[in-house]
PDB file of C-alpha atoms in Angstrom:
ATOM      1  CA  UNK L   1       9.806  -7.188  55.172  1.00  0.00           C
ATOM      2  CA  UNK L   2      12.624  -9.411  53.890  1.00  0.00           C
ATOM      3  CA  UNK L   3      11.928  -8.214  50.334  1.00  0.00           C
ATOM      4  CA  UNK L   4      12.316  -4.596  51.451  1.00  0.00           C
ATOM      5  CA  UNK L   5      15.646  -5.380  53.164  1.00  0.00           C
ATOM      6  CA  UNK L   6      16.876  -7.256  50.074  1.00  0.00           C
ATOM      7  CA  UNK L   7      15.850  -4.331  47.851  1.00  0.00           C
ATOM      8  CA  UNK L   8      17.755  -1.892  50.078  1.00  0.00           C
ATOM      9  CA  UNK L   9      20.861  -4.079  50.190  1.00  0.00           C
ATOM     10  CA  UNK L  10      20.767  -4.448  46.395  1.00  0.00           C
ATOM     11  CA  UNK L  11      20.635  -0.667  46.011  1.00  0.00           C
ATOM     12  CA  UNK L  12      23.521  -0.176  48.429  1.00  0.00           C
ATOM     13  CA  UNK L  13      25.591  -2.753  46.541  1.00  0.00           C
ATOM     14  CA  UNK L  14      24.936  -0.942  43.243  1.00  0.00           C
ATOM     15  CA  UNK L  15      26.002   2.387  44.738  1.00  0.00           C
ATOM     16  CA  UNK L  16      29.131   0.836  46.278  1.00  0.00           C
ATOM     17  CA  UNK L  17      30.031  -0.498  42.816  1.00  0.00           C
ATOM     18  CA  UNK L  18      29.225   2.897  41.247  1.00  0.00           C
ATOM     19  CA  UNK L  19      31.544   4.651  43.714  1.00  0.00           C
ATOM     20  CA  UNK L  20      34.273   2.060  43.228  1.00  0.00           C
ATOM     21  CA  UNK L  21      34.281   2.783  39.490  1.00  0.00           C
ATOM     22  CA  UNK L  22      34.866   6.443  40.359  1.00  0.00           C
ATOM     23  CA  UNK L  23      37.917   5.518  42.417  1.00  0.00           C
ATOM     24  CA  UNK L  24      36.264   5.745  45.835  1.00  0.00           C
ATOM     25  CA  UNK L  25      37.212   3.282  48.556  1.00  0.00           C
ATOM     26  CA  UNK L  26      34.341   1.951  50.678  1.00  0.00           C
ATOM     27  CA  UNK L  27      35.556   2.173  54.274  1.00  0.00           C
ATOM     28  CA  UNK L  28      32.380   1.263  56.161  1.00  0.00           C
ATOM     29  CA  UNK L  29      28.900  -0.117  55.474  1.00  0.00           C
ATOM     30  CA  UNK L  30      25.748   0.085  57.551  1.00  0.00           C
ATOM     31  CA  UNK L  31      27.491   1.810  60.462  1.00  0.00           C
ATOM     32  CA  UNK L  32      25.067   1.904  63.368  1.00  0.00           C
ATOM     33  CA  UNK L  33      24.736   3.821  66.558  1.00  0.00           C
ATOM     34  CA  UNK L  34      21.696   4.335  68.770  1.00  0.00           C
ATOM     35  CA  UNK L  35      20.935   7.440  66.702  1.00  0.00           C
ATOM     36  CA  UNK L  36      20.584   5.573  63.422  1.00  0.00           C
ATOM     37  CA  UNK L  37      22.561   4.105  60.550  1.00  0.00           C
ATOM     38  CA  UNK L  38      24.754   5.366  57.730  1.00  0.00           C
ATOM     39  CA  UNK L  39      24.451   3.203  54.624  1.00  0.00           C
ATOM     40  CA  UNK L  40      27.887   3.714  53.072  1.00  0.00           C
ATOM     41  CA  UNK L  41      31.021   5.570  54.060  1.00  0.00           C
ATOM     42  CA  UNK L  42      33.677   6.055  51.423  1.00  0.00           C
ATOM     43  CA  UNK L  43      36.897   7.918  50.813  1.00  0.00           C
ATOM     44  CA  UNK L  44      37.408   9.825  47.564  1.00  0.00           C
ATOM     45  CA  UNK L  45      40.686   9.672  45.652  1.00  0.00           C
ATOM     46  CA  UNK L  46      41.591  13.023  47.274  1.00  0.00           C
ATOM     47  CA  UNK L  47      40.765  11.696  50.792  1.00  0.00           C
ATOM     48  CA  UNK L  48      37.406  13.370  51.396  1.00  0.00           C
ATOM     49  CA  UNK L  49      35.196  11.173  53.573  1.00  0.00           C
ATOM     50  CA  UNK L  50      31.782  10.724  51.973  1.00  0.00           C
ATOM     51  CA  UNK L  51      28.712   9.611  53.911  1.00  0.00           C
ATOM     52  CA  UNK L  52      26.122   8.187  51.527  1.00  0.00           C
ATOM     53  CA  UNK L  53      22.426   7.759  52.166  1.00  0.00           C
ATOM     54  CA  UNK L  54      20.969   5.275  49.670  1.00  0.00           C
ATOM     55  CA  UNK L  55      17.255   5.126  48.929  1.00  0.00           C
ATOM     56  CA  UNK L  56      16.081   2.250  46.739  1.00  0.00           C
ATOM     57  CA  UNK L  57      12.657   1.731  45.228  1.00  0.00           C
ATOM     58  CA  UNK L  58      11.219  -0.739  42.761  1.00  0.00           C
ATOM     59  CA  UNK L  59       9.410   2.117  40.978  1.00  0.00           C
ATOM     60  CA  UNK L  60       8.465   5.770  41.377  1.00  0.00           C
ATOM     61  CA  UNK L  61       4.796   4.931  41.992  1.00  0.00           C
ATOM     62  CA  UNK L  62       5.008   6.490  45.446  1.00  0.00           C
ATOM     63  CA  UNK L  63       7.409   9.296  44.495  1.00  0.00           C
ATOM     64  CA  UNK L  64      11.101   9.662  43.798  1.00  0.00           C
ATOM     65  CA  UNK L  65      13.311   7.897  46.359  1.00  0.00           C
ATOM     66  CA  UNK L  66      15.132  11.101  47.322  1.00  0.00           C
ATOM     67  CA  UNK L  67      11.837  12.641  48.445  1.00  0.00           C
ATOM     68  CA  UNK L  68      12.156  10.378  51.511  1.00  0.00           C
ATOM     69  CA  UNK L  69      15.116  12.434  52.753  1.00  0.00           C
ATOM     70  CA  UNK L  70      13.128  15.007  54.685  1.00  0.00           C
ATOM     71  CA  UNK L  71      14.546  17.651  57.074  1.00  0.00           C
ATOM     72  CA  UNK L  72      14.460  15.232  60.048  1.00  0.00           C
ATOM     73  CA  UNK L  73      16.416  12.641  58.064  1.00  0.00           C
ATOM     74  CA  UNK L  74      18.904  15.301  56.967  1.00  0.00           C
ATOM     75  CA  UNK L  75      19.522  16.359  60.572  1.00  0.00           C
ATOM     76  CA  UNK L  76      19.954  12.728  61.612  1.00  0.00           C
ATOM     77  CA  UNK L  77      22.479  12.151  58.811  1.00  0.00           C
ATOM     78  CA  UNK L  78      24.492  15.171  59.914  1.00  0.00           C
ATOM     79  CA  UNK L  79      24.562  13.945  63.536  1.00  0.00           C
ATOM     80  CA  UNK L  80      25.528  10.433  62.429  1.00  0.00           C
ATOM     81  CA  UNK L  81      28.328  11.721  60.184  1.00  0.00           C
ATOM     82  CA  UNK L  82      29.788  13.747  63.050  1.00  0.00           C
ATOM     83  CA  UNK L  83      29.452  10.767  65.405  1.00  0.00           C
ATOM     84  CA  UNK L  84      31.342   8.549  62.928  1.00  0.00           C
ATOM     85  CA  UNK L  85      34.097  11.154  62.528  1.00  0.00           C
ATOM     86  CA  UNK L  86      34.500  11.369  66.306  1.00  0.00           C
ATOM     87  CA  UNK L  87      34.351   7.597  66.847  1.00  0.00           C
ATOM     88  CA  UNK L  88      37.055   7.045  64.221  1.00  0.00           C
ATOM     89  CA  UNK L  89      39.206  10.024  65.266  1.00  0.00           C
ATOM     90  CA  UNK L  90      38.833  11.623  61.847  1.00  0.00           C
ATOM     91  CA  UNK L  91      37.318  14.938  62.981  1.00  0.00           C
ATOM     92  CA  UNK L  92      39.954  16.925  61.061  1.00  0.00           C
ATOM     93  CA  UNK L  93      39.137  15.228  57.722  1.00  0.00           C
ATOM     94  CA  UNK L  94      37.152  16.950  55.025  1.00  0.00           C
ATOM     95  CA  UNK L  95      33.774  15.299  54.575  1.00  0.00           C
ATOM     96  CA  UNK L  96      30.471  15.606  52.796  1.00  0.00           C
ATOM     97  CA  UNK L  97      27.081  13.909  52.756  1.00  0.00           C
ATOM     98  CA  UNK L  98      25.809  12.512  49.469  1.00  0.00           C
ATOM     99  CA  UNK L  99      22.480  10.947  48.575  1.00  0.00           C
ATOM    100  CA  UNK L 100      21.771   8.263  46.022  1.00  0.00           C
ATOM    101  CA  UNK L 101      18.499   7.056  44.584  1.00  0.00           C
ATOM    102  CA  UNK L 102      18.234   3.675  42.940  1.00  0.00           C
ATOM    103  CA  UNK L 103      15.159   2.682  40.969  1.00  0.00           C
ATOM    104  CA  UNK L 104      15.366  -1.006  40.267  1.00  0.00           C
ATOM    105  CA  UNK L 105      14.625  -1.961  36.726  1.00  0.00           C
ATOM    106  CA  UNK L 106      16.419  -3.409  33.782  1.00  0.00           C
ATOM    107  CA  UNK L 107      18.784  -1.649  33.904  1.00  0.00           C
ATOM    108  CA  UNK L 108      18.589   0.008  37.339  1.00  0.00           C
ATOM    109  CA  UNK L 109      18.528   3.826  37.315  1.00  0.00           C
ATOM    110  CA  UNK L 110      20.937   5.689  39.587  1.00  0.00           C
ATOM    111  CA  UNK L 111      20.493   9.325  40.588  1.00  0.00           C
ATOM    112  CA  UNK L 112      23.595  10.274  42.597  1.00  0.00           C
ATOM    113  CA  UNK L 113      23.888  13.704  44.181  1.00  0.00           C
ATOM    114  CA  UNK L 114      27.071  14.848  45.885  1.00  0.00           C
ATOM    115  CA  UNK L 115      27.188  17.241  48.814  1.00  0.00           C
ATOM    116  CA  UNK L 116      23.457  17.696  49.151  1.00  0.00           C
ATOM    117  CA  UNK L 117      23.378  18.018  52.921  1.00  0.00           C
TER     118      UNK L 117
END
């Protein structure tokens, strides 16, 4: 179990670095509520709030990481994004939900998709 958590945290760190290089500011990590967790929350250079779901795998032996974002997960991410916006009094901000897949290797492969949900 600890290996799985470490793998996930490593993937999130890579995506945070990836976003930082694009000029995004990470404003929250692993935000939790009883409904679930949002991996990363960032602000773009033009002040769009971006909620990022990160899926990390050591290989594609069991499918591409983004295949794990099924309709139930998508609905949960939408509810969590709205809950974060309300909790932080940012309901008037523009926002989007992005998904990122990280396949660990040397080098790691990143598949980042903006505005997928």
